Amino acid sequence: MSDGTATAELDVRLEKHRVELTGYCYRMLGSSFEAEDAVQDTMIRAWRSYEKFEGRSSLRSWLYRIATNVCLDMLTAGNKRARPMDLTDSTPLAQAALSPRPDNTWLEPVPDARVLPTTDDPAEAAVAKESVRLAFVAALQKLPSKQRAVLILREVLAWKASEVAELLDTSVASVNSALQRARATLAESDGQIAAADVSDPLDDDQQKLLERYVAAFEGYDMAALTALLHEDAVMTMPPFDLWLTGTGDITGFMTTLGAPCAGSHLVPVAVNGLPGFAQYKPDPEKGGFSAWAVQALEISEGRIAGFHCFLDTARWFPLFDLPLHLEGKPDQGQ
C-alpha cells in the first residue's frame, strides 16, 4: 500500500469521528469555536503519533483520550462559560441596560449538525440532544473539569467505568466517586435543566406552537406573543448580561429598546437540540434584511419557557451556514 493511500485511509478513519468528538468537546468547553479547535488539535496529535498507536484500544477510544487531554489543558485557565442567569439576577424592565461582557464569558450556541452524529436509535438520539441543550451544558460548566469528563463519558456516551478509568489513567473507584459528586452537583441545578421538553421530531402541538410564534414575532404582535409564553418565561441576549423574566418585561423590552426588530424575518435552524430561528431584521440603509440574532427556544408544557438570542451575528451566522443579508423574504420571491 502506498503512503498516499495509507494517508487517505487514515484521513477517512479519523473524519468518521469528527462530529461526535466535536459534541464531546463542546460539552466539555461550552464553546462551539473552542470545540472545533480542540478537535482539530486532536486530529493533528493523532496524525503525529499514529505510528505509536499499537491498537491496544479502539481508534475511537484513543481519539477520546487525546480529545480529553486537549480539553483538560484548555480548561486549566479556569474559565467557566455561563448564561446570563448564571451570573446576575433578573433585571426589571425599568432598570434594563445593555452591558456587554467579553465573548469568553458566554456559553455559545452550536448547530445540531456539528455535534450530533446521525443514528438510527431514537433513544440514543434523544440522549444526545438532551445533552447539548443550553441548560444542561451550562450545568456541566459548574463541574470541575475531570468530573465533567467522567459525567459526559458515563452518562451521555454510556462508557463503562473501567473504560473511563483507563482513559483517565485512574481507578474505577475514583471514576465512580467523581460521577457521584458530579450527579450531586447537577441535582442542585435540576430545576434549570428540566426547562425544555421538546419531542424529537417535534409533535403536532409543538410544530403549531412554533408556527404561531413565527406569526406573532414577524407580525410583532405582543398580545399573540404573550399568549405563547409562560408567565415566568426568560429572555437572554448574550453578549449582554441583561436577562428578563415574565411576559410583561419581555414584551415591554421588545416594544422599547427592541423596537427596531419589528418586521423581522425568521429562518428555522436546529440549535443545541432545540428548535430555533435565525432572526433577520429590516435594514433601512441597505434594504432587505440584515442578520440580527440566532434564537434558541425552550418549550415546556405547551408554551415557550425561554428564548435565548445570541447577537454576535458575524460569528454565529457563518457557523450555521447562513448569509448575513437577505434581499427580501424568500416567500416574497426575491
Short mmCIF file of C-alpha atoms in Angstrom, two decimals:
data_model
loop_
_atom_site.label_atom_id
_atom_site.label_comp_id
_atom_site.label_asym_id
_atom_site.label_seq_id
_atom_site.Cartn_x
_atom_site.Cartn_y
_atom_site.Cartn_z
CA MET A 1 0.00 0.00 0.00
CA SER A 2 1.42 3.41 -0.98
CA ASP A 3 1.96 6.16 1.55
CA GLY A 4 -0.67 8.25 -0.26
CA THR A 5 -3.29 5.51 0.02
CA ALA A 6 -2.48 4.91 3.69
CA THR A 7 -2.73 8.66 4.37
CA ALA A 8 -6.09 8.91 2.63
CA GLU A 9 -7.40 5.89 4.55
CA LEU A 10 -6.30 7.34 7.88
CA ASP A 11 -7.97 10.64 6.96
CA VAL A 12 -11.24 8.82 6.32
CA ARG A 13 -11.00 6.83 9.57
CA LEU A 14 -10.31 9.96 11.64
CA GLU A 15 -13.02 12.04 9.94
CA LYS A 16 -15.67 9.44 10.82
CA HIS A 17 -15.30 10.55 14.45
CA ARG A 18 -15.23 14.34 13.91
CA VAL A 19 -18.90 15.10 14.71
CA GLU A 20 -19.08 13.01 17.89
CA LEU A 21 -15.72 14.38 19.08
CA THR A 22 -16.93 17.93 18.43
CA GLY A 23 -20.02 17.16 20.52
CA TYR A 24 -17.85 15.82 23.33
CA CYS A 25 -15.51 18.83 23.27
CA TYR A 26 -18.48 21.22 23.09
CA ARG A 27 -20.00 19.72 26.23
CA MET A 28 -16.61 19.97 27.94
CA LEU A 29 -15.82 23.54 26.87
CA GLY A 30 -19.20 25.24 26.31
CA SER A 31 -17.85 26.91 23.18
CA SER A 32 -18.56 25.87 19.60
CA PHE A 33 -15.39 27.51 18.28
CA GLU A 34 -13.13 26.15 21.02
CA ALA A 35 -14.66 22.69 20.46
CA GLU A 36 -13.74 22.81 16.78
CA ASP A 37 -10.23 23.99 17.68
CA ALA A 38 -9.93 21.15 20.21
CA VAL A 39 -10.98 18.55 17.65
CA GLN A 40 -8.57 19.94 15.07
CA ASP A 41 -5.78 19.72 17.67
CA THR A 42 -6.90 16.15 18.47
CA MET A 43 -6.71 15.16 14.80
CA ILE A 44 -3.24 16.70 14.42
CA ARG A 45 -1.97 14.91 17.55
CA ALA A 46 -3.48 11.64 16.30
CA TRP A 47 -1.76 12.10 12.95
CA ARG A 48 1.61 12.79 14.52
CA SER A 49 1.51 9.87 16.93
CA TYR A 50 -0.39 7.34 14.84
CA GLU A 51 2.71 5.19 14.33
CA LYS A 52 2.89 4.77 18.13
CA PHE A 53 -0.77 3.73 18.32
CA GLU A 54 -0.50 -0.01 18.64
CA GLY A 55 -4.19 -0.81 18.58
CA ARG A 56 -4.31 -1.71 22.29
CA SER A 57 -7.62 0.18 22.35
CA SER A 58 -10.04 1.07 19.56
CA LEU A 59 -9.20 4.09 17.40
CA ARG A 60 -12.32 5.78 18.84
CA SER A 61 -11.18 5.27 22.47
CA TRP A 62 -7.72 6.55 21.59
CA LEU A 63 -9.17 9.69 19.97
CA TYR A 64 -11.35 10.34 23.02
CA ARG A 65 -8.27 10.04 25.24
CA ILE A 66 -6.45 12.64 23.14
CA ALA A 67 -9.53 14.92 22.99
CA THR A 68 -9.98 14.69 26.78
CA ASN A 69 -6.37 15.73 27.36
CA VAL A 70 -6.74 18.61 24.91
CA CYS A 71 -9.90 19.83 26.69
CA LEU A 72 -8.39 19.45 30.17
CA ASP A 73 -5.39 21.51 29.00
CA MET A 74 -7.74 24.21 27.65
CA LEU A 75 -9.72 24.24 30.90
CA THR A 76 -6.70 24.83 33.13
CA ALA A 77 -7.27 28.56 32.63
CA GLY A 78 -10.33 28.05 34.85
CA ASN A 79 -12.80 29.85 32.61
CA LYS A 80 -16.33 28.51 33.03
CA ARG A 81 -18.77 29.67 30.40
CA ALA A 82 -22.21 30.69 31.58
CA ARG A 83 -25.63 32.03 30.66
CA PRO A 84 -26.74 35.48 31.86
CA MET A 85 -28.95 33.92 34.59
CA ASP A 86 -25.91 32.10 35.98
CA LEU A 87 -24.13 35.41 36.63
CA THR A 88 -26.67 38.06 37.65
CA ASP A 89 -30.20 38.48 38.93
CA SER A 90 -33.05 39.17 36.55
CA THR A 91 -33.37 42.88 35.78
CA PRO A 92 -36.73 44.68 35.90
CA LEU A 93 -37.52 46.40 32.59
CA ALA A 94 -37.37 49.84 34.23
CA GLN A 95 -33.68 49.23 35.04
CA ALA A 96 -32.77 47.45 31.80
CA ALA A 97 -29.35 48.38 30.43
CA LEU A 98 -27.38 46.65 27.69
CA SER A 99 -23.96 45.93 29.19
CA PRO A 100 -21.82 43.54 27.13
CA ARG A 101 -19.29 41.13 28.63
CA PRO A 102 -16.31 39.54 26.82
CA ASP A 103 -17.00 36.68 24.40
CA ASN A 104 -15.30 34.09 26.61
CA THR A 105 -17.88 34.74 29.37
CA TRP A 106 -20.70 33.12 27.46
CA LEU A 107 -21.94 29.67 26.74
CA GLU A 108 -22.09 29.55 22.94
CA PRO A 109 -24.78 28.15 20.64
CA VAL A 110 -23.92 25.31 18.27
CA PRO A 111 -25.69 23.88 15.19
CA ASP A 112 -27.03 20.37 15.81
CA ALA A 113 -25.35 19.09 12.64
CA ARG A 114 -21.88 19.87 14.01
CA VAL A 115 -22.24 17.96 17.27
CA LEU A 116 -24.95 15.30 16.89
CA PRO A 117 -23.94 12.23 14.87
CA THR A 118 -26.69 10.59 12.83
CA THR A 119 -28.08 7.47 14.49
CA ASP A 120 -30.93 5.05 13.80
CA ASP A 121 -31.53 4.61 17.54
CA PRO A 122 -34.25 7.09 18.70
CA ALA A 123 -33.28 6.69 22.39
CA GLU A 124 -29.62 7.40 21.62
CA ALA A 125 -30.61 10.43 19.54
CA ALA A 126 -32.80 11.76 22.36
CA VAL A 127 -29.99 11.46 24.93
CA ALA A 128 -27.57 13.20 22.56
CA LYS A 129 -29.99 16.09 22.00
CA GLU A 130 -30.73 16.47 25.70
CA SER A 131 -27.02 16.61 26.44
CA VAL A 132 -26.31 19.62 24.20
CA ARG A 133 -29.26 21.70 25.40
CA LEU A 134 -28.15 25.07 26.76
CA ALA A 135 -29.38 24.40 30.31
CA PHE A 136 -27.56 21.05 30.52
CA VAL A 137 -24.28 22.36 29.06
CA ALA A 138 -24.48 25.35 31.43
CA ALA A 139 -24.88 22.93 34.36
CA LEU A 140 -21.86 20.93 33.14
CA GLN A 141 -19.76 24.10 33.30
CA LYS A 142 -20.27 24.17 37.09
CA LEU A 143 -18.40 20.87 37.46
CA PRO A 144 -14.63 20.55 37.94
CA SER A 145 -13.12 19.53 34.59
CA LYS A 146 -12.39 15.87 35.45
CA GLN A 147 -15.87 15.37 36.92
CA ARG A 148 -17.25 16.92 33.75
CA ALA A 149 -15.36 14.41 31.60
CA VAL A 150 -16.47 11.47 33.77
CA LEU A 151 -20.13 12.51 33.71
CA ILE A 152 -20.19 13.01 29.91
CA LEU A 153 -18.39 9.73 29.20
CA ARG A 154 -20.50 7.69 31.63
CA GLU A 155 -23.97 9.29 31.42
CA VAL A 156 -24.07 10.71 27.88
CA LEU A 157 -21.81 8.37 25.93
CA ALA A 158 -22.55 5.27 28.07
CA TRP A 159 -18.93 4.22 28.58
CA LYS A 160 -18.21 1.63 31.27
CA ALA A 161 -16.49 2.80 34.45
CA SER A 162 -13.49 0.62 33.57
CA GLU A 163 -13.21 2.27 30.12
CA VAL A 164 -13.32 5.76 31.65
CA ALA A 165 -10.74 4.76 34.28
CA GLU A 166 -8.40 3.56 31.54
CA LEU A 167 -8.92 6.73 29.51
CA LEU A 168 -8.19 8.98 32.50
CA ASP A 169 -5.37 6.79 33.90
CA THR A 170 -7.19 6.38 37.18
CA SER A 171 -9.09 3.73 39.16
CA VAL A 172 -12.69 2.57 38.78
CA ALA A 173 -13.33 3.67 42.39
CA SER A 174 -12.09 7.17 41.53
CA VAL A 175 -14.35 7.31 38.45
CA ASN A 176 -17.38 6.19 40.47
CA SER A 177 -16.64 8.74 43.18
CA ALA A 178 -16.28 11.55 40.60
CA LEU A 179 -19.54 10.51 38.96
CA GLN A 180 -21.37 10.55 42.30
CA ARG A 181 -20.12 14.06 43.09
CA ALA A 182 -20.97 15.29 39.59
CA ARG A 183 -24.51 13.90 39.84
CA ALA A 184 -24.99 15.62 43.20
CA THR A 185 -23.94 18.98 41.74
CA LEU A 186 -26.23 18.55 38.74
CA ALA A 187 -29.12 17.61 41.03
CA GLU A 188 -28.84 21.08 42.59
CA SER A 189 -29.37 22.57 39.09
CA ASP A 190 -32.23 20.22 38.27
CA GLY A 191 -34.90 22.91 38.07
CA GLN A 192 -32.92 24.77 35.41
CA ILE A 193 -32.01 21.64 33.44
CA ALA A 194 -35.62 20.47 33.19
CA ALA A 195 -36.74 23.67 31.46
CA ALA A 196 -37.23 22.23 27.96
CA ASP A 197 -39.27 19.23 26.91
CA VAL A 198 -39.13 19.11 23.13
CA SER A 199 -40.06 15.97 21.21
CA ASP A 200 -37.78 14.58 18.54
CA PRO A 201 -39.15 15.06 15.97
CA LEU A 202 -41.49 17.86 17.07
CA ASP A 203 -45.04 16.70 17.73
CA ASP A 204 -48.00 18.44 16.07
CA ASP A 205 -48.70 20.71 19.03
CA GLN A 206 -45.08 21.85 19.26
CA GLN A 207 -44.96 22.46 15.50
CA LYS A 208 -48.13 24.55 15.70
CA LEU A 209 -46.71 26.47 18.66
CA LEU A 210 -43.64 27.38 16.60
CA GLU A 211 -45.80 28.43 13.64
CA ARG A 212 -47.79 30.69 15.95
CA TYR A 213 -44.53 32.06 17.39
CA VAL A 214 -43.23 32.92 13.91
CA ALA A 215 -46.51 34.66 13.03
CA ALA A 216 -46.51 36.61 16.33
CA PHE A 217 -42.82 37.59 16.13
CA GLU A 218 -42.82 38.55 12.45
CA GLY A 219 -46.08 40.46 12.96
CA TYR A 220 -44.65 41.94 16.19
CA ASP A 221 -47.99 41.13 17.81
CA MET A 222 -47.31 41.37 21.53
CA ALA A 223 -50.73 40.08 22.58
CA ALA A 224 -50.26 36.95 20.45
CA LEU A 225 -46.70 36.53 21.75
CA THR A 226 -47.83 36.85 25.37
CA ALA A 227 -50.32 34.02 24.82
CA LEU A 228 -47.45 31.73 23.74
CA LEU A 229 -45.09 32.50 26.64
CA HIS A 230 -45.06 31.06 30.15
CA GLU A 231 -45.82 33.74 32.71
CA ASP A 232 -42.27 33.34 34.04
CA ALA A 233 -40.60 32.93 30.63
CA VAL A 234 -36.98 34.05 30.38
CA MET A 235 -35.26 36.04 27.62
CA THR A 236 -31.48 36.34 27.33
CA MET A 237 -29.31 38.27 24.87
CA PRO A 238 -25.59 37.45 25.07
CA PRO A 239 -23.16 39.24 24.87
CA PHE A 240 -25.32 41.46 27.12
CA ASP A 241 -25.67 40.28 30.71
CA LEU A 242 -29.25 41.58 30.88
CA TRP A 243 -31.93 38.93 31.20
CA LEU A 244 -35.65 39.41 31.61
CA THR A 245 -38.33 37.36 33.32
CA GLY A 246 -42.08 37.42 32.69
CA THR A 247 -44.25 38.29 29.73
CA GLY A 248 -44.69 41.94 30.74
CA ASP A 249 -40.98 42.75 30.88
CA ILE A 250 -40.19 40.71 27.75
CA THR A 251 -42.85 42.32 25.55
CA GLY A 252 -42.13 45.70 27.16
CA PHE A 253 -38.48 45.38 26.16
CA MET A 254 -39.43 44.33 22.63
CA THR A 255 -41.56 47.44 22.13
CA THR A 256 -38.95 49.86 23.59
CA LEU A 257 -35.24 49.01 23.32
CA GLY A 258 -36.08 46.13 20.97
CA ALA A 259 -38.49 48.10 18.76
CA PRO A 260 -36.18 48.04 15.67
CA CYS A 261 -36.86 44.27 15.48
CA ALA A 262 -40.43 44.93 14.29
CA GLY A 263 -40.92 43.47 10.82
CA SER A 264 -38.18 40.85 11.25
CA HIS A 265 -37.99 37.63 9.25
CA LEU A 266 -37.28 34.26 10.93
CA VAL A 267 -35.48 31.32 9.27
CA PRO A 268 -35.66 27.94 11.10
CA VAL A 269 -32.41 26.47 12.50
CA ALA A 270 -31.62 23.46 14.68
CA VAL A 271 -29.56 24.74 17.61
CA ASN A 272 -28.41 22.93 20.77
CA GLY A 273 -31.00 20.18 20.37
CA LEU A 274 -33.72 22.85 20.43
CA PRO A 275 -35.94 24.47 17.81
CA GLY A 276 -34.58 27.85 16.85
CA PHE A 277 -34.55 30.63 14.32
CA ALA A 278 -32.11 32.94 12.63
CA GLN A 279 -33.59 36.39 13.01
CA TYR A 280 -33.11 38.96 10.26
CA LYS A 281 -34.33 42.46 10.98
CA PRO A 282 -35.22 45.13 8.40
CA ASP A 283 -32.20 47.07 7.17
CA PRO A 284 -33.28 50.68 6.46
CA GLU A 285 -29.90 51.56 4.89
CA LYS A 286 -29.30 48.62 2.52
CA GLY A 287 -32.88 47.48 2.15
CA GLY A 288 -33.83 43.85 2.71
CA PHE A 289 -32.93 42.20 6.00
CA SER A 290 -29.70 42.01 8.00
CA ALA A 291 -28.68 39.23 10.37
CA TRP A 292 -29.52 40.10 13.97
CA ALA A 293 -29.67 37.03 16.24
CA VAL A 294 -29.75 33.24 16.49
CA GLN A 295 -32.69 32.35 18.73
CA ALA A 296 -32.89 29.07 20.69
CA LEU A 297 -36.34 28.31 22.12
CA GLU A 298 -37.14 26.22 25.19
CA ILE A 299 -40.64 24.73 25.18
CA SER A 300 -42.32 23.43 28.32
CA GLU A 301 -45.90 22.26 28.85
CA GLY A 302 -47.08 23.65 25.53
CA ARG A 303 -45.61 27.13 25.91
CA ILE A 304 -42.30 28.87 25.36
CA ALA A 305 -40.37 28.89 28.63
CA GLY A 306 -37.32 30.69 27.33
CA PHE A 307 -35.87 32.27 24.27
CA HIS A 308 -32.21 32.95 24.06
CA CYS A 309 -30.96 35.40 21.46
CA PHE A 310 -27.28 35.23 20.51
CA LEU A 311 -26.45 38.57 18.94
CA ASP A 312 -22.87 38.20 17.67
CA THR A 313 -24.04 37.68 14.10
CA ALA A 314 -20.61 37.89 12.46
CA ARG A 315 -19.68 34.71 14.35
CA TRP A 316 -22.97 32.79 14.52
CA PHE A 317 -24.49 33.14 11.08
CA PRO A 318 -21.46 31.72 9.19
CA LEU A 319 -21.34 28.87 11.75
CA PHE A 320 -24.92 28.00 10.77
CA ASP A 321 -24.09 28.44 7.04
CA LEU A 322 -26.44 31.43 6.83
CA PRO A 323 -25.94 34.67 4.87
CA LEU A 324 -25.53 37.94 6.76
CA HIS A 325 -28.04 39.70 4.49
CA LEU A 326 -31.28 38.78 2.73
CA GLU A 327 -32.52 40.89 -0.18
CA GLY A 328 -36.08 40.07 0.78
CA LYS A 329 -38.16 37.38 2.41
CA PRO A 330 -37.89 34.12 0.45
CA ASP A 331 -41.70 33.89 0.40
CA GLN A 332 -41.76 37.21 -1.43
CA GLY A 333 -39.91 35.55 -4.29
CA GLN A 334 -36.92 37.89 -4.08
#
